[in-house]
Amino acid sequence: MKVLGLSSHYHDASAALVVDGVPVAAAAEERFTRQKHDPVFPERSARFCLEQAGLRAEDLDLVAYHEEPEVKFARSLAATLSRWPSSGSTFVRAMTEAVSSGLWVRRSISAALEVPPSKIVCVPHHLSHAAHAFLTSPFEDAAVLTVDAVGEWTSTGVFDARRQGGGAAIEPVGLVAFPHSLGLVYSAFTAFLGFEVNDAECSTMALAAFGEPRYADAVRRVVRPGRDGAFEVDPSYFDLSGRDDLPVTGRFLELFGAPRPFKRPLPFDCLADAPVAADADDRRWADVAASVQAVLEERVLALAEAARRRTGRRRLCLAGGVAQNCVANGRLADAGIFEDIYVPPDPGDGGGAMGAALHAHLAASGSCAPISGSGPYLGKAYDEAPAAAMFERLDPQAWQKYRRAGASTPARRVRVRRFADDASAVEAAADLLASGRLIGWAQGRFENGPRALGNRSILCDPGNVAAARRLSAAVKQRASFRPYAFAIADDEAGLALEGSLPRATRWMQISRRVRMDMRARVRAAVHADGSTRPQICGPADNPLFHSLLKSFGRRKGLSALLNTSFNEKGMPISSSPDDALLVFARTDLDALFLGRTLVAREGS
Amino acid sequence: MLEPLAGGDAGRLRWALAKAGLLRGWRSYVKTMSRLGELPLMLLLYALYALAGSLRGACRRRLEAPPEEQLEIFREQWRRSLGPR
Ligand SMILES: [Fe+2]
């Protein structure tokens, strides 16, 4: 049975193809349109999924959408009517959006893919998340916790999931309903801290490491603990009218002070050896970030305890936007409520497309695929030869004016070299990395989801702080308070990292502390609080990347590489060789591996 | 179900909403409304908003339904998603 899953209309529109219960292709629309978090109808990613499997739309048995548009519309209607008459402008905006597109998802899917409406099913949003988390997990049974902003009426779901007789049951056993939402609260604080909502929640999390949770009691007034793991959000702190970019009221500002202007730089620096000077406002914002992070962790822990009590399961699957908070996931792992934790590579709404398809397949066929541990490498693979050949003939002066501010190396002619096999490409890359070079590493199919996991990565020596500073300034334009992370070969992970290493560490979804005696070896990829978000990579996860890690380890003693996503600031991660070459041309990246082809500036 | 809505009087509209499951799923009600097409639907929505003073209470009750009831509504949604379409 072939099921195409789709998500759209909020952010991170995506498509995923599931054949007989196995995910075979998945990608976010942004990877093709090059618009970060693109919410449009995922037509390009849907076409890619079909092409990847050699299918046409008429071969599909079902198309599954990640939420029920009518139910979502009803919630939006009820929410605005309940605030009558002050919700006039929200009403106009919400209804116009719904009536002009959101409500007619079935029709747009049917028209875009030319599938009959009878083949289109809409899956409740949190069920999409739950099916995604559980059915891609390596567990026979688990509690599933889905935490996000809002899907239809639900903001948080608890499920009891088990595989049985070739199928699976994923049963809702608890929920928290809109408007009580951890995702919405965290996003409101993200806006207050001057970061972009639905994009830079990770900046709030990063900033938290520089603060003290002095405002935790104040945040607990905004999000009050309820019974049995639930919570209540006090609506008097939030202004949902949309009149202002900042969705908070005067009452909120009385508690937390003035918001941070988004252009004001923050002085904090993860790579500094001693704390940097920060004025009272900067410290206050860091303290507010630390406080909202601390309260989020308390709430997630309470939810996990409730999930454990209600289901009796010993393993946990997490999904929803809040499951991307790797620091909260780390707290959860350390709390020992569950023996193991799994977070899929794309726990947010992008993953909802795959979840919808998995659920629809399960509901229609009564069966699911056996545990396979489908990885993140479900995107598109490209032939790099034409792009590399074109690039070799380019005049370096021609692209000079397109270079990024901060990129310093004058454009030099590039040389292109093709290696006969993977092993020699890996050795050449390891040599460059060991000598302090910044390299782009684009291999095979791109990763599904927001993390670069060794197929579209920018890499450097994690012990080389100067290289990381150059990476931030001249390639990534990255704020100094945001940490890097490292990938490490699985057999050496225990040498560098403390505590348990649950499944979630495979896909960079969980924060771990770096052992004191190893911090210098990976200094450039450790946060101010001594933590990192590791990718623990085994030969079965990604053989080529694993061999690169080991090859680097033979030169430097530890098989770990600073691993960050292959993109410039504000851009989606590179998909095609053209995207990768553009980053190479515009920034100070020293070398670029496209498959076995090395593109390097002369003299690098 | 369209009849009382087309009648347009507030009492019957309210009744229709309640009957269509304002306090429960809302789904079938919205599905029916959405068959109207864009323009009539938009007009209906504006009319609804004008009458919203009398609907506010019902909407609040749905939003503030106790957790057990919210869960039961979601379980209905879940059961429907497993059933024949
Ligand atoms: Fe979601």
XYZ file of C-alpha atoms and ligand atoms in Angstrom, chain A residues 66 125-126 129 148-151 320-321 348-349, ligand 1:
13
model
C -1.531 16.002 8.998
C -2.750 16.454 14.211
C -1.466 14.961 17.449
C 2.817 13.287 15.612
C 3.520 21.511 20.425
C 1.837 24.863 19.900
C -1.603 23.649 18.849
C -3.151 21.127 16.510
C 5.768 17.883 18.380
C 7.633 21.176 18.134
C 7.983 19.026 14.297
C 5.249 19.592 11.774
Fe 2.492 20.089 15.466
